Amino acid sequence: MRRLRALAALATVTALSGATLTACGGGTSTGGEGSNASPKTLTYWASNQGPNIAADKKILTPELKKFEQQTGIEVKLEVIPWSDLLNRILAATTSGQGPDVLNIGNTWSSSLQATGALLPWDAKNFKAIGGKDRFVDAALGSTGTEGKDPAAVPLYSLSYALYYNKAMFKEAGISKPPATWDDLVTVGKKLSKDGKWALGAEGSNLVNNIHQAFALGKQHGADFFDAQGRPTFTSDGAVSAVKQYVDFMAKDKIIAPGNAEYAQNQSLRDFAQGKTAMVLWQAAATTFEAQGMKPDDWGVAPVPVVSGKPGAERQVNSMVAGINLAVFKNTDNLDGARKFVKFMTSDAEQAHLNKAYGSIPPVTAAQKDAAFDRADTAVLRDTLRKSAAPLPQVPNESQFETSVGTAIKKLFADAAAGRPVTTESVKSELSKAQQQMPKS
Amino acid sequence: MTTLTTPPPPSKERAAPPDGKRPARLRLPARLRRVSLPYLLLLPALLLELVVHLIPMGVGIVMSFKELTQFFIRDWGAAPWTGLDNYELSVDFDAPVGEALLHSFFVTVAFTVLSVGLCWLIGTAAAVFMQEHFRGRGLLRAVFLIPYALPVYAAVITWSFMFQRDTGLINHVLHDQLGLTDSRPFWLIGDNSFVALLTVSVWKGWPFAFLIVMAGLQNIPKEQYEAAAIDGAGMWQQVRRITLPSLRPVNQVLVLVLFLWTFNDFNTPYVLFGKSAPEAADLISIHIYQSSFVTWNFGTGSAMSVLLLLFLLLVTAGYLLVTSRGRKSADV
């Protein structure tokens, strides 16, 4: 009897701890090329672009209805928060049970392309949506590994800009936004006083950390990956870039230590409440307005560079941010999915949707709309045109976001706790991150 | 369902020799039915167990011998075999992957010991206290069970708000109101994150201990306490000599279950810290999740899971051996 009881208990342990293992189980669906078995419906996973999911539904639903009227295809919409999106895509990839059309972060293009789950956009598919040359080159640079057919089509484009609080600048006697990093630190020291701080950051947001480190990395001549796609996280340029970013808190003391634990856009809230004077962000206007700021309260300038003049190579000041539209290869409405992509990337829809989200159309013709000449969108558009570079399009890109993003998070935690952040400590964290990258 | 036509006298059945010789009076079909009935009844549960746990576990074990990255997740069967590479990577404690796994293992052990210990202590103390009759006992008992009844996600998210450095309630009380700290400490990053995690875990876990111990206490005859009181035993002596020994079987199961739940806890650190927990609070479950699902290194993640499973089986087997031996000597 006792043995039986022990056996039962052991079985329970197996069951309980088996949960960890179970989580690793996956389907074996290989899913062939798509079909047209279900031509009347499409499932669309949209990423959360607006201030919240309800806002996205409100923006997208009338457009989807329009599409239904044109084609007779009903689109089932699901808006997915950013924090869940990659996991959901991964689960859909493994099980073969996913949407027909979906939004992906453009930096994931190459990683997701490697899974083989996404429909390649070859010449024929591009022709079905009006041709490749309708799109801006920089945006096409973030659609998959170089030399392969893109895994997705650009939908919304974004870039980083420096948002600054006009009143706080005026009060500190500063007449114009900083154009170089040296300026930013000088101005920052004037602004950081009386419980107010110069610059906002999201120290625990891995992806944001990567975006900042990447642009600074470009300015230090570092790419984080070599031409063969191998990680080079510990190159002098990469170390200097990461150190420069963390030093804004550790050495220059122009970022509040509390920002080390921010990961939910709290830095935007602080900016809107006048607690910080500047943030480096992609298209923040709608969020600021939603938090009670008036468009005249803030100014927009290009992200600082070393020389003060953004453009080409070392004067890169932003990653090419944006959202791509992809089709799951095993869709059972292949023609419908192509039609939907064509609809969403049409000139009219591009102008309409990008206006609604405050982003820039990756379709050249749609950029001509006057809405994109507004002060803030003009800065984003010019940055995209002149001084933005795509994140490395390598299959391990998503792991890079996590491992280096985590390293920067740890360094920010050190800075916040008053521990020294040195070239050695930065290099050591980046080296650990590099060694945790999977072989490929 | 048919019933047995000629049930044998129970005494004969019990006297049946253990070598399986059939009692002469029992006819074969009836005997067969009798023997197979429990197994038939168990069959659905066994099948479910097979489908829900054992098969995926087998799949997980197979995966741990494969180089499973994003290139193969769509068709993991096609991933190349790597032999013991994933295991070697996991236990190479001089390299970052193994070093980090070992670190998270020690963090988890320390966290589990403290959390289970505190849950048990608080739960038992509360249960003993609640044995006394007093006004408002029912209400208090209901209040005690609130953490156990709340949805884990909602509760832990609330804690994460309270632990925020600048706007959280914890620092407001500790620093602003009581002045116990010189500056506002961080709770969600850095070393304090361990304390934050432990606090939430104990808050969440002790009501379960309370519930189980309370149920156990109901089974102790009141007469024992009365007799002890007449013999002059005080409160503490009664707890030590009657309550704790009587609760032994209950505690044995309680501690084991709490241990397994706490060791494998994923929700609390995930909701509190997100995908990458601070080093001081890097529990093994979230560490394995990160190795598999965040860095897309599913083979290595599976190998780590298998190692964790082996460890838990070993600990549980040892625990059962020790506790059942203890009971044997107590029975004598």
Short mmCIF file of N, CA and C in Angstrom, two decimals, chain B residues 171-285:
data_model
loop_
_atom_site.label_atom_id
_atom_site.label_comp_id
_atom_site.label_asym_id
_atom_site.label_seq_id
_atom_site.Cartn_x
_atom_site.Cartn_y
_atom_site.Cartn_z
N ASN B 171 6.63 51.53 -1.50
CA ASN B 171 7.58 52.60 -1.18
C ASN B 171 6.90 53.79 -0.53
N HIS B 172 5.64 54.00 -0.89
CA HIS B 172 4.90 55.10 -0.28
C HIS B 172 4.81 54.88 1.23
N VAL B 173 4.51 53.64 1.60
CA VAL B 173 4.39 53.33 3.03
C VAL B 173 5.77 53.29 3.69
N LEU B 174 6.69 52.51 3.08
CA LEU B 174 8.01 52.32 3.69
C LEU B 174 8.78 53.62 3.81
N HIS B 175 8.79 54.39 2.73
CA HIS B 175 9.64 55.57 2.66
C HIS B 175 8.91 56.85 3.11
N ASP B 176 7.78 57.11 2.46
CA ASP B 176 7.10 58.39 2.72
C ASP B 176 6.44 58.43 4.09
N GLN B 177 5.75 57.32 4.45
CA GLN B 177 4.97 57.37 5.68
C GLN B 177 5.75 56.94 6.90
N LEU B 178 6.49 55.82 6.79
CA LEU B 178 7.20 55.33 7.97
C LEU B 178 8.65 55.80 8.03
N GLY B 179 9.17 56.25 6.90
CA GLY B 179 10.56 56.72 6.88
C GLY B 179 11.57 55.64 7.20
N LEU B 180 11.26 54.38 6.85
CA LEU B 180 12.15 53.27 7.18
C LEU B 180 13.36 53.18 6.25
N THR B 181 13.26 53.76 5.06
CA THR B 181 14.39 53.68 4.14
C THR B 181 14.88 55.09 3.80
N ASP B 182 16.21 55.19 3.53
CA ASP B 182 16.79 56.50 3.20
C ASP B 182 16.31 56.99 1.85
N SER B 183 16.30 56.04 0.88
CA SER B 183 15.83 56.43 -0.45
C SER B 183 14.80 55.39 -0.87
N ARG B 184 14.16 55.67 -2.00
CA ARG B 184 13.15 54.72 -2.48
C ARG B 184 13.84 53.51 -3.10
N PRO B 185 13.69 52.33 -2.50
CA PRO B 185 14.36 51.17 -3.09
C PRO B 185 13.62 50.66 -4.34
N PHE B 186 14.37 50.00 -5.21
CA PHE B 186 13.76 49.31 -6.35
C PHE B 186 13.31 47.93 -5.88
N TRP B 187 12.16 47.50 -6.34
CA TRP B 187 11.69 46.15 -5.99
C TRP B 187 11.62 45.24 -7.21
N LEU B 188 11.48 45.82 -8.39
CA LEU B 188 11.26 44.98 -9.57
C LEU B 188 12.53 44.77 -10.39
N ILE B 189 13.61 45.48 -10.04
CA ILE B 189 14.91 45.21 -10.66
C ILE B 189 15.93 45.12 -9.53
N GLY B 190 17.09 44.53 -9.83
CA GLY B 190 18.15 44.45 -8.83
C GLY B 190 17.87 43.40 -7.76
N ASP B 191 18.67 43.46 -6.67
CA ASP B 191 18.64 42.39 -5.67
C ASP B 191 17.32 42.27 -4.91
N ASN B 192 16.65 43.40 -4.68
CA ASN B 192 15.40 43.34 -3.92
C ASN B 192 14.31 42.55 -4.62
N SER B 193 14.50 42.28 -5.91
CA SER B 193 13.45 41.58 -6.64
C SER B 193 13.17 40.21 -6.02
N PHE B 194 14.20 39.63 -5.39
CA PHE B 194 14.00 38.34 -4.73
C PHE B 194 12.99 38.49 -3.59
N VAL B 195 13.13 39.55 -2.82
CA VAL B 195 12.22 39.79 -1.70
C VAL B 195 10.80 40.02 -2.22
N ALA B 196 10.70 40.79 -3.31
CA ALA B 196 9.38 41.06 -3.89
C ALA B 196 8.72 39.76 -4.33
N LEU B 197 9.49 38.92 -5.00
CA LEU B 197 8.96 37.65 -5.50
C LEU B 197 8.52 36.77 -4.34
N LEU B 198 9.35 36.71 -3.30
CA LEU B 198 9.05 35.88 -2.14
C LEU B 198 7.77 36.38 -1.46
N THR B 199 7.65 37.68 -1.33
CA THR B 199 6.47 38.25 -0.68
C THR B 199 5.20 37.82 -1.41
N VAL B 200 5.21 37.98 -2.73
CA VAL B 200 4.00 37.64 -3.49
C VAL B 200 3.73 36.14 -3.39
N SER B 201 4.79 35.35 -3.46
CA SER B 201 4.62 33.89 -3.42
C SER B 201 4.02 33.44 -2.09
N VAL B 202 4.52 34.00 -0.99
CA VAL B 202 4.00 33.61 0.32
C VAL B 202 2.56 34.10 0.47
N TRP B 203 2.32 35.31 0.04
CA TRP B 203 0.96 35.88 0.11
C TRP B 203 -0.03 34.97 -0.62
N LYS B 204 0.43 34.46 -1.76
CA LYS B 204 -0.42 33.63 -2.61
C LYS B 204 -0.54 32.20 -2.06
N GLY B 205 0.52 31.71 -1.41
CA GLY B 205 0.56 30.29 -1.05
C GLY B 205 0.07 29.93 0.33
N TRP B 206 0.17 30.87 1.30
CA TRP B 206 -0.14 30.44 2.66
C TRP B 206 -1.60 30.07 2.89
N PRO B 207 -2.58 30.70 2.20
CA PRO B 207 -3.97 30.30 2.46
C PRO B 207 -4.21 28.83 2.13
N PHE B 208 -3.48 28.30 1.17
CA PHE B 208 -3.66 26.88 0.85
C PHE B 208 -3.18 26.03 2.03
N ALA B 209 -2.02 26.40 2.58
CA ALA B 209 -1.52 25.69 3.76
C ALA B 209 -2.52 25.81 4.90
N PHE B 210 -3.05 26.99 5.06
CA PHE B 210 -4.04 27.26 6.11
C PHE B 210 -5.25 26.33 5.96
N LEU B 211 -5.74 26.24 4.74
CA LEU B 211 -6.93 25.43 4.44
C LEU B 211 -6.69 23.96 4.76
N ILE B 212 -5.56 23.46 4.32
CA ILE B 212 -5.26 22.03 4.49
C ILE B 212 -5.02 21.71 5.96
N VAL B 213 -4.24 22.57 6.64
CA VAL B 213 -3.95 22.32 8.05
C VAL B 213 -5.24 22.40 8.86
N MET B 214 -6.11 23.37 8.50
CA MET B 214 -7.38 23.50 9.22
C MET B 214 -8.20 22.22 9.08
N ALA B 215 -8.22 21.67 7.86
CA ALA B 215 -8.95 20.42 7.65
C ALA B 215 -8.34 19.31 8.49
N GLY B 216 -7.01 19.29 8.56
CA GLY B 216 -6.33 18.28 9.35
C GLY B 216 -6.67 18.41 10.83
N LEU B 217 -6.77 19.64 11.29
CA LEU B 217 -7.04 19.89 12.72
C LEU B 217 -8.42 19.38 13.13
N GLN B 218 -9.36 19.43 12.17
CA GLN B 218 -10.73 19.00 12.49
C GLN B 218 -10.75 17.52 12.89
N ASN B 219 -9.76 16.76 12.43
CA ASN B 219 -9.75 15.32 12.66
C ASN B 219 -9.14 14.93 14.00
N ILE B 220 -8.57 15.91 14.72
CA ILE B 220 -7.96 15.55 16.01
C ILE B 220 -9.05 15.59 17.09
N PRO B 221 -9.26 14.47 17.76
CA PRO B 221 -10.33 14.43 18.76
C PRO B 221 -10.09 15.45 19.88
N LYS B 222 -11.15 16.15 20.24
CA LYS B 222 -11.06 17.18 21.30
C LYS B 222 -10.63 16.57 22.63
N GLU B 223 -11.03 15.28 22.82
CA GLU B 223 -10.75 14.63 24.10
C GLU B 223 -9.26 14.64 24.41
N GLN B 224 -8.45 14.52 23.35
CA GLN B 224 -7.01 14.49 23.59
C GLN B 224 -6.53 15.77 24.26
N TYR B 225 -7.08 16.89 23.77
CA TYR B 225 -6.68 18.18 24.35
C TYR B 225 -7.20 18.29 25.79
N GLU B 226 -8.47 17.83 25.97
CA GLU B 226 -9.05 17.92 27.31
C GLU B 226 -8.23 17.12 28.30
N ALA B 227 -7.86 15.88 27.86
CA ALA B 227 -7.07 15.02 28.73
C ALA B 227 -5.72 15.68 29.04
N ALA B 228 -5.14 16.25 27.99
CA ALA B 228 -3.83 16.89 28.17
C ALA B 228 -3.95 18.08 29.12
N ALA B 229 -5.05 18.82 28.97
CA ALA B 229 -5.25 19.99 29.83
C ALA B 229 -5.38 19.55 31.28
N ILE B 230 -6.10 18.45 31.49
CA ILE B 230 -6.27 17.95 32.86
C ILE B 230 -4.92 17.54 33.44
N ASP B 231 -4.07 16.96 32.53
CA ASP B 231 -2.74 16.56 33.00
C ASP B 231 -1.82 17.75 33.18
N GLY B 232 -2.30 18.93 32.86
CA GLY B 232 -1.51 20.14 33.11
C GLY B 232 -0.66 20.61 31.94
N ALA B 233 -0.95 20.11 30.72
CA ALA B 233 -0.17 20.55 29.56
C ALA B 233 -0.63 21.94 29.12
N GLY B 234 0.31 22.83 28.89
CA GLY B 234 -0.02 24.19 28.44
C GLY B 234 -0.27 24.21 26.95
N MET B 235 -0.59 25.40 26.45
CA MET B 235 -0.91 25.58 25.02
C MET B 235 0.23 25.06 24.12
N TRP B 236 1.45 25.50 24.42
CA TRP B 236 2.58 25.14 23.58
C TRP B 236 2.84 23.63 23.61
N GLN B 237 2.71 23.05 24.81
CA GLN B 237 2.92 21.60 24.94
C GLN B 237 1.87 20.83 24.15
N GLN B 238 0.63 21.35 24.18
CA GLN B 238 -0.44 20.68 23.42
C GLN B 238 -0.13 20.72 21.93
N VAL B 239 0.35 21.88 21.47
CA VAL B 239 0.68 22.01 20.05
C VAL B 239 1.79 21.01 19.69
N ARG B 240 2.81 20.96 20.55
CA ARG B 240 3.98 20.14 20.25
C ARG B 240 3.68 18.64 20.37
N ARG B 241 2.90 18.27 21.38
CA ARG B 241 2.71 16.84 21.64
C ARG B 241 1.48 16.26 20.93
N ILE B 242 0.49 17.08 20.69
CA ILE B 242 -0.73 16.53 20.07
C ILE B 242 -0.90 17.03 18.63
N THR B 243 -0.94 18.36 18.49
CA THR B 243 -1.29 18.91 17.18
C THR B 243 -0.30 18.49 16.10
N LEU B 244 0.97 18.80 16.30
CA LEU B 244 1.96 18.54 15.24
C LEU B 244 2.06 17.05 14.87
N PRO B 245 2.17 16.14 15.87
CA PRO B 245 2.22 14.73 15.48
C PRO B 245 0.96 14.27 14.75
N SER B 246 -0.19 14.78 15.16
CA SER B 246 -1.43 14.36 14.49
C SER B 246 -1.50 14.90 13.07
N LEU B 247 -0.87 16.04 12.84
CA LEU B 247 -0.92 16.66 11.51
C LEU B 247 0.11 16.07 10.54
N ARG B 248 0.93 15.18 11.06
CA ARG B 248 2.06 14.68 10.27
C ARG B 248 1.68 14.20 8.87
N PRO B 249 0.66 13.32 8.74
CA PRO B 249 0.32 12.86 7.37
C PRO B 249 -0.15 14.00 6.47
N VAL B 250 -0.90 14.92 7.06
CA VAL B 250 -1.38 16.07 6.28
C VAL B 250 -0.21 16.92 5.83
N ASN B 251 0.70 17.19 6.76
CA ASN B 251 1.86 18.03 6.44
C ASN B 251 2.74 17.40 5.37
N GLN B 252 2.83 16.07 5.44
CA GLN B 252 3.68 15.37 4.48
C GLN B 252 3.23 15.69 3.05
N VAL B 253 1.93 15.61 2.82
CA VAL B 253 1.40 15.89 1.49
C VAL B 253 1.48 17.39 1.20
N LEU B 254 1.13 18.20 2.19
CA LEU B 254 1.09 19.65 2.01
C LEU B 254 2.46 20.19 1.58
N VAL B 255 3.50 19.78 2.28
CA VAL B 255 4.84 20.29 1.98
C VAL B 255 5.27 19.86 0.58
N LEU B 256 4.94 18.60 0.24
CA LEU B 256 5.33 18.11 -1.08
C LEU B 256 4.64 18.92 -2.19
N VAL B 257 3.35 19.12 -2.03
CA VAL B 257 2.59 19.85 -3.05
C VAL B 257 3.08 21.30 -3.14
N LEU B 258 3.26 21.93 -1.98
CA LEU B 258 3.75 23.32 -1.99
C LEU B 258 5.13 23.39 -2.65
N PHE B 259 5.97 22.41 -2.33
CA PHE B 259 7.31 22.38 -2.92
C PHE B 259 7.24 22.33 -4.44
N LEU B 260 6.40 21.42 -4.95
CA LEU B 260 6.32 21.27 -6.41
C LEU B 260 5.73 22.51 -7.07
N TRP B 261 4.69 23.06 -6.46
CA TRP B 261 4.06 24.26 -7.02
C TRP B 261 5.04 25.43 -7.05
N THR B 262 5.75 25.59 -5.92
CA THR B 262 6.63 26.74 -5.81
C THR B 262 7.84 26.59 -6.73
N PHE B 263 8.37 25.38 -6.77
CA PHE B 263 9.56 25.16 -7.59
C PHE B 263 9.26 25.41 -9.07
N ASN B 264 8.06 25.04 -9.48
CA ASN B 264 7.70 25.20 -10.88
C ASN B 264 6.92 26.48 -11.17
N ASP B 265 6.78 27.35 -10.18
CA ASP B 265 5.92 28.52 -10.37
C ASP B 265 6.41 29.37 -11.55
N PHE B 266 5.50 29.60 -12.46
CA PHE B 266 5.84 30.40 -13.64
C PHE B 266 5.09 31.73 -13.63
N ASN B 267 3.82 31.67 -13.24
CA ASN B 267 2.97 32.87 -13.34
C ASN B 267 3.51 34.05 -12.55
N THR B 268 3.91 33.78 -11.28
CA THR B 268 4.31 34.91 -10.43
C THR B 268 5.50 35.66 -11.03
N PRO B 269 6.62 35.01 -11.32
CA PRO B 269 7.73 35.80 -11.87
C PRO B 269 7.41 36.39 -13.24
N TYR B 270 6.63 35.67 -14.04
CA TYR B 270 6.35 36.16 -15.40
C TYR B 270 5.53 37.44 -15.36
N VAL B 271 4.51 37.44 -14.52
CA VAL B 271 3.67 38.63 -14.45
C VAL B 271 4.42 39.78 -13.76
N LEU B 272 5.22 39.43 -12.77
CA LEU B 272 5.93 40.45 -12.01
C LEU B 272 7.06 41.09 -12.82
N PHE B 273 7.82 40.26 -13.55
CA PHE B 273 9.04 40.77 -14.19
C PHE B 273 9.03 40.72 -15.71
N GLY B 274 8.08 40.02 -16.30
CA GLY B 274 8.08 39.91 -17.76
C GLY B 274 9.03 38.82 -18.23
N LYS B 275 9.41 38.95 -19.51
CA LYS B 275 10.17 37.87 -20.14
C LYS B 275 11.56 37.67 -19.58
N SER B 276 12.17 38.73 -19.09
CA SER B 276 13.52 38.55 -18.56
C SER B 276 13.55 39.02 -17.11
N ALA B 277 13.60 38.03 -16.21
CA ALA B 277 13.58 38.34 -14.78
C ALA B 277 14.95 38.87 -14.37
N PRO B 278 14.99 39.72 -13.31
CA PRO B 278 16.29 40.17 -12.80
C PRO B 278 17.07 38.96 -12.29
N GLU B 279 18.40 39.06 -12.32
CA GLU B 279 19.24 37.92 -11.93
C GLU B 279 18.88 37.35 -10.56
N ALA B 280 18.59 38.23 -9.62
CA ALA B 280 18.34 37.78 -8.25
C ALA B 280 17.05 36.98 -8.13
N ALA B 281 16.16 37.11 -9.09
CA ALA B 281 14.87 36.43 -9.01
C ALA B 281 14.61 35.58 -10.25
N ASP B 282 15.70 35.07 -10.82
CA ASP B 282 15.57 34.33 -12.06
C ASP B 282 15.20 32.87 -11.78
N LEU B 283 13.92 32.60 -11.54
CA LEU B 283 13.48 31.24 -11.24
C LEU B 283 13.67 30.33 -12.45
N ILE B 284 13.84 29.05 -12.15
CA ILE B 284 14.21 28.12 -13.21
C ILE B 284 13.11 27.97 -14.26
N SER B 285 11.86 28.07 -13.85
CA SER B 285 10.78 27.89 -14.84
C SER B 285 10.85 28.99 -15.89
#
